[in-house]
C-alpha atoms as one frame of an Amber mdcrd trajectory, in Angstrom:
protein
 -15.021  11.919  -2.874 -11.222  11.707  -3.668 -10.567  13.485  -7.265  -6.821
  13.804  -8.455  -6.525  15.839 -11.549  -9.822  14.997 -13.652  -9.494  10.925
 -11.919 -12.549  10.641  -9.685 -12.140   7.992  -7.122 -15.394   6.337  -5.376
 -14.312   6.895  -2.057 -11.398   8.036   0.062  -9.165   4.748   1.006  -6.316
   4.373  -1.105  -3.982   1.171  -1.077  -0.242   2.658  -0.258   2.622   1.768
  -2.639   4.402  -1.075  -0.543   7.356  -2.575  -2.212   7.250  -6.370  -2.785
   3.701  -6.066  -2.001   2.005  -4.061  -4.485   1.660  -6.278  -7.858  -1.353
  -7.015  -9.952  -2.438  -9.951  -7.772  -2.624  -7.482  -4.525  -3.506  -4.766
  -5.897  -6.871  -6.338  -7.641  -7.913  -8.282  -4.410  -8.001  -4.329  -3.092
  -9.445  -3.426  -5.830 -12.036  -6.161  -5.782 -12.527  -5.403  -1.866 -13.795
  -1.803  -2.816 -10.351   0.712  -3.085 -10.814   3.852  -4.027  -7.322   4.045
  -5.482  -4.494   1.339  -5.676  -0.599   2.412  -5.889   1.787   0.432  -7.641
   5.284  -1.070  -5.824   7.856   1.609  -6.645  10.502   1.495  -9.861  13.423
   2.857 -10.768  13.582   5.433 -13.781  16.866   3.851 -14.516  15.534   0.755
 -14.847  12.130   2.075 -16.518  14.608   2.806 -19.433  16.623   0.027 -19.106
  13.533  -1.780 -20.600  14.144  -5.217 -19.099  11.644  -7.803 -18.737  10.878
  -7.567 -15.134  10.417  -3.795 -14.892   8.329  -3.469 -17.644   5.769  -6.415
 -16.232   6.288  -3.924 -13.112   4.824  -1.761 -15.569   1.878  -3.929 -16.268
  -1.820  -2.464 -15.352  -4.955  -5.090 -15.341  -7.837  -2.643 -16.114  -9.737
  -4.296 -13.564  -7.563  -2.110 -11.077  -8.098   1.109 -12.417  -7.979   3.850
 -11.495  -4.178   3.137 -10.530  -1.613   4.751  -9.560   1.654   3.895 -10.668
   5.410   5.238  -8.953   8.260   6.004 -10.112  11.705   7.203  -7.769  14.994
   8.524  -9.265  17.549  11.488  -8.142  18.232  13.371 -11.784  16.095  15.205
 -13.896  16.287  14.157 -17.226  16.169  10.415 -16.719  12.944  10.735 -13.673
  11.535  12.677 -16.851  11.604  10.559 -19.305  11.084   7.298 -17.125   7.519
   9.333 -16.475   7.029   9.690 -20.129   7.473   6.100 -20.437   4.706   5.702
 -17.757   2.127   8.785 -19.136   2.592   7.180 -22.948   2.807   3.047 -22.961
   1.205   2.481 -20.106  -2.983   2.327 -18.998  -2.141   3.598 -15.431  -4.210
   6.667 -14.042  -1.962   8.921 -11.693   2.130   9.210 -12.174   3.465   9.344
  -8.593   7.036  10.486  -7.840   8.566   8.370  -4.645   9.671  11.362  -1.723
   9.563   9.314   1.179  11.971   5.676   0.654  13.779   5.960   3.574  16.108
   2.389   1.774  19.719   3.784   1.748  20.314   2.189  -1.750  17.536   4.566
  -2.511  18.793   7.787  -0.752  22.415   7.434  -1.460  21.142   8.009  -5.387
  19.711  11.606  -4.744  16.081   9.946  -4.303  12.987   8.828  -2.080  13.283
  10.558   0.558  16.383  12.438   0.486  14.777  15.363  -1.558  12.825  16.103
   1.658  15.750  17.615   2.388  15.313  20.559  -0.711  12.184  22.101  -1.400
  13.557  23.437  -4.565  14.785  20.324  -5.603  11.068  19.182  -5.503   9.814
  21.803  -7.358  12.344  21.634  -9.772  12.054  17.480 -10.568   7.842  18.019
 -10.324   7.874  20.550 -12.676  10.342  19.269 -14.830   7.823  16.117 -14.985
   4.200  17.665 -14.856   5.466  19.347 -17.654   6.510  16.715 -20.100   3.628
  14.387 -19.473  -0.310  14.381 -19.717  -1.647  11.864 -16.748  -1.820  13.816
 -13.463   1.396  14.225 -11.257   1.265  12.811  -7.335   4.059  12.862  -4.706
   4.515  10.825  -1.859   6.839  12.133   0.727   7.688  11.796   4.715   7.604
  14.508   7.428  11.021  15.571   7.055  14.528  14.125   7.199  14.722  13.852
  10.922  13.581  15.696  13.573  15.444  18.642  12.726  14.259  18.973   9.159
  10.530  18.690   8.570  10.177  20.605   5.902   6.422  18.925   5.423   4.646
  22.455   4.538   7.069  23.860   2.556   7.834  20.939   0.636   4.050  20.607
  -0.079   3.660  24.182  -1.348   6.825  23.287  -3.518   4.647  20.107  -5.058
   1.524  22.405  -5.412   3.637  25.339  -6.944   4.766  22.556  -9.532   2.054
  21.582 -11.000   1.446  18.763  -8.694  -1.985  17.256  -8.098  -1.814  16.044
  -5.138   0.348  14.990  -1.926   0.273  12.131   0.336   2.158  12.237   3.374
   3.262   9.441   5.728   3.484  11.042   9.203   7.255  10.050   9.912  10.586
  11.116   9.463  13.019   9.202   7.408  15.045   8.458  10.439  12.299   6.866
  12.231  11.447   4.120   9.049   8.509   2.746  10.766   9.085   3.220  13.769
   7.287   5.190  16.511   4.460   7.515  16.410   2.726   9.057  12.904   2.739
  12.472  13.771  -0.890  13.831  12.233  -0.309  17.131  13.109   1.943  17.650
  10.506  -0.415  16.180   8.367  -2.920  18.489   9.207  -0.992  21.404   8.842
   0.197  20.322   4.988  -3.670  20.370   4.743  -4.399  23.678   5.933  -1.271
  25.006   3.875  -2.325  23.379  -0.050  -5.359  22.893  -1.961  -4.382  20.239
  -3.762  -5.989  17.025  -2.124  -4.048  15.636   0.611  -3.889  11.889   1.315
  -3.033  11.052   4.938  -0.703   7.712   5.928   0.699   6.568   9.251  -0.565
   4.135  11.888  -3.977   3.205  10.309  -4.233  -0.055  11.560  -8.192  -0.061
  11.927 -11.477   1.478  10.320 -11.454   3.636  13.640  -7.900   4.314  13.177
  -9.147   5.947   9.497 -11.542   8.008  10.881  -9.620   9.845  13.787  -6.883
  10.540  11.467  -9.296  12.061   8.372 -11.179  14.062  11.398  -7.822  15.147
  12.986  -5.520  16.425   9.782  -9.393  17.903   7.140  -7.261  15.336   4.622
  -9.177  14.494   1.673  -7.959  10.720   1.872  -6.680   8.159   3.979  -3.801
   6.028   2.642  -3.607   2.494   4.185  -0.779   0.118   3.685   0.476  -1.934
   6.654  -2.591  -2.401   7.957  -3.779  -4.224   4.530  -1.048  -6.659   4.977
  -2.963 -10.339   4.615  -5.755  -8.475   5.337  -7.133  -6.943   2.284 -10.727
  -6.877   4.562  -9.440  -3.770   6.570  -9.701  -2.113   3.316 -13.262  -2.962
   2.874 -14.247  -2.681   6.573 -12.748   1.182   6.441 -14.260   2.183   3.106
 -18.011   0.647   4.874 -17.316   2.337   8.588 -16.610   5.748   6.663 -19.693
   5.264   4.333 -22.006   3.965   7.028 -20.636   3.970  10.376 -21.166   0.576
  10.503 -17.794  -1.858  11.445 -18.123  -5.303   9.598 -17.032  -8.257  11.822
 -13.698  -9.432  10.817 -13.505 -12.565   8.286 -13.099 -15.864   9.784 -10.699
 -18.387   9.177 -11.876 -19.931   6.117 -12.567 -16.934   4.438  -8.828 -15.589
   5.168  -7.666 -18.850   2.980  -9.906 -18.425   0.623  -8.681 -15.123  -0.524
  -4.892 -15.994   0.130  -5.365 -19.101  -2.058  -7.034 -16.427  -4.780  -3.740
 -14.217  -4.051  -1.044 -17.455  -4.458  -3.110 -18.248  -7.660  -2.712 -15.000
  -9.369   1.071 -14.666  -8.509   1.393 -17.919  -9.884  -0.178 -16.167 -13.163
   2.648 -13.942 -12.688   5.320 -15.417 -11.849   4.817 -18.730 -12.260   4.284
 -21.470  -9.229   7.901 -21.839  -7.610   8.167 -18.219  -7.581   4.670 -17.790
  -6.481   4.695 -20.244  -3.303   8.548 -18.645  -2.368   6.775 -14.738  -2.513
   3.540 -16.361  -0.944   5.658 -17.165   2.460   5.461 -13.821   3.754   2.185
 -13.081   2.661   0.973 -16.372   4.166   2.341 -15.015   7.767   0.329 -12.239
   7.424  -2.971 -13.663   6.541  -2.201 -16.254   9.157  -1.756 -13.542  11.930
  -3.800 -14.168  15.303  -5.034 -17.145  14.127  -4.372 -20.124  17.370  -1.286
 -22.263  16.699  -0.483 -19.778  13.400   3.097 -19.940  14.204   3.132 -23.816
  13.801   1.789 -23.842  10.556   3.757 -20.546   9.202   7.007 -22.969   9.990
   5.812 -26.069   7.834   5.140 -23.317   5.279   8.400 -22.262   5.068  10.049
 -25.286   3.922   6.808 -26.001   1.421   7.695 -25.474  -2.167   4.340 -26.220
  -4.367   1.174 -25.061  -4.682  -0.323 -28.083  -3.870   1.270 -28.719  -0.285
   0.772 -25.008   0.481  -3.225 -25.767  -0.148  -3.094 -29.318   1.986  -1.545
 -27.560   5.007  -3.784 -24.841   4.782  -7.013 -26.995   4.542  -5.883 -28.970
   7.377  -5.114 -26.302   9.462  -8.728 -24.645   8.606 -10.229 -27.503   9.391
  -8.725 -28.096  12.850 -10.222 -24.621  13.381 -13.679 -25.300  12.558 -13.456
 -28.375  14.469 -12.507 -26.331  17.575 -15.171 -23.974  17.162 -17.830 -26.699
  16.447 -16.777 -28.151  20.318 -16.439 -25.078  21.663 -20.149 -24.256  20.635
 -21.375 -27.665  21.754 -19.370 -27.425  24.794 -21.427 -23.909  25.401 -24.596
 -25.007  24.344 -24.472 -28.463  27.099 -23.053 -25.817  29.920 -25.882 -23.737
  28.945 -28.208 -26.773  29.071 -26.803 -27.762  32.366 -27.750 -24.474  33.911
């Protein structure tokens, strides 16, 4: 099993940090779909300290998610410090983990994400700096390198370990290529073979096969998964059975998808309230839609839809055409069958 500091996880899948993805009502549908570990959507130490409203309910852990992991990004010392102290002291979360790997220029152009992957003594200076001020373990999750002529992956790891850090995840990509192209999980594996602190591996998990190959490829002692959990929150639980078991659960159907992503629209509306819930819903509502027949018809009418109540009618419509096509379809198979 996955164990961070003295924080035992139950397995190895671990929900990644996505921004503008990764509140309370996402990260407990993980949770509640069998995640080892779920990361919280990044914040600013700035605005840690800042103390207003919104950041601190960014703060905000529902103990049904723990353990939890909760990040924090900033480019000088004594304000990443005490934004972590904020975190280790009035907050329930499990794991503090410092943001390497934000490719966002707003981001970089402060002296954070992933322009420390630049300066492996930068790294160990800011982890240090943190690990020792606070109690709750210390994470990092950092990129490759820079670009492809600075992938400083190993040495930047050994700078985390030397630190005090207690563990690294690494996405398999450069800063320059966002999300584009290829992970590279040889990198991975050689961060692996170079630390030992646990190493969580991220890039191009898209499938519970997709987990496997990369844990067998890079030795890594988790597998992070965060596109790939986008509207589909099954892929989680599918992984965490296939490595358990071997076994690969048949994806949900239709109805089921709904189901949850009404469950999802009703907690951000806990949140946020409805009209902000249905307007952050949109994009989520693509996802979950996703290779569903006509989806792209029914993602459109969502778009202009501004309660909760026409979000539910068009979905329960469209559900229903669905099952209506798959009841013919079956009949249609079972008379051709007759037939013959």
């Amino acid at each position: 099993m996955l164990k961070i500091g003295d924080i035992e996880m139950k397995n190895r899948v671990v929900l990644a940090p996505m921004a503008g993805v990764c509140n309370p009502a996402f990260r407990l549908i993980a949770k509640e779909f069998g995640t080892g570990l779920v990361c919280a959507e990044m914040v600013s130490d700035k605005a840690i300290l800042h103390g207003n409203k919104r950041t601190m309910e960014m703060l905000f852990v529902d103990e049904r998610e723990k353990p939890l992991s909760l990040q924090i990004f900033g480019g000088d010392r004594e304000t990443l410090v005490e934004a972590a102290k904020v975190v280790d002291q009035q907050t329930n979360a499990d794991i503090i983990d410092i943001n390497m790997g934000c490719p966002v220029p707003k981001v970089t152009s402060c002296d954070a994400g992933a322009r420390w992957l630049l300066d492996p003594d930068k790294i160990y200076e800011m982890v240090s700096a943190v690990v020792g001020a606070v109690s709750k373990p210390v994470t990092v999750k950092m990129r490759i390198g820079w670009d492809d002529e600075h992938i400083f992956a190993v040495d930047n790891a050994k700078a985390v370990e030397s630190a005090g850090g207690s563990a690294v995840s690494v996405h398999g990509r450069t800063r320059e290529q966002q999300y584009t192209g290829k992970a590279n999980w040889d990198i991975i594996r050689d961060v692996k073979q170079a630390v030992a602190i646990p190493v969580i591996g991220n890039g191009d998990v898209f499938s519970p096969e997709d987990a496997k190959r990369l844990l067998e490829h890079t030795g890594c002692d988790g597998v992070m998964i965060g596109r790939g959990a986008l509207g589909n929150p099954w892929m989680l639980y599918r992984t965490i059975q296939y490595l358990a078991s071997g076994e690969l659960m048949a994806d949900p159907l239709p109805r089921e998808k709904m189901d949850v992503a009404m469950l999802h629209l009703d907690r951000l509306a806990a949140l946020r309230g409805e009209a902000a819930a249905v307007r952050e819903m949109r994009k989520h509502l693509a996802w979950y839609l996703k290779g569903l027949p006509g989806a792209a018809r029914v993602k459109d009418v969502i778009m202009e839809e501004t309660g909760r109540e026409g979000v539910v009618e068009i979905l329960e419509k469209f559900i229903s055409s669905l099952d209506a096509d798959a009841l013919a379809e079956a009949a249609d198979k079972a008379n051709s069958q007759a037939v013959h």
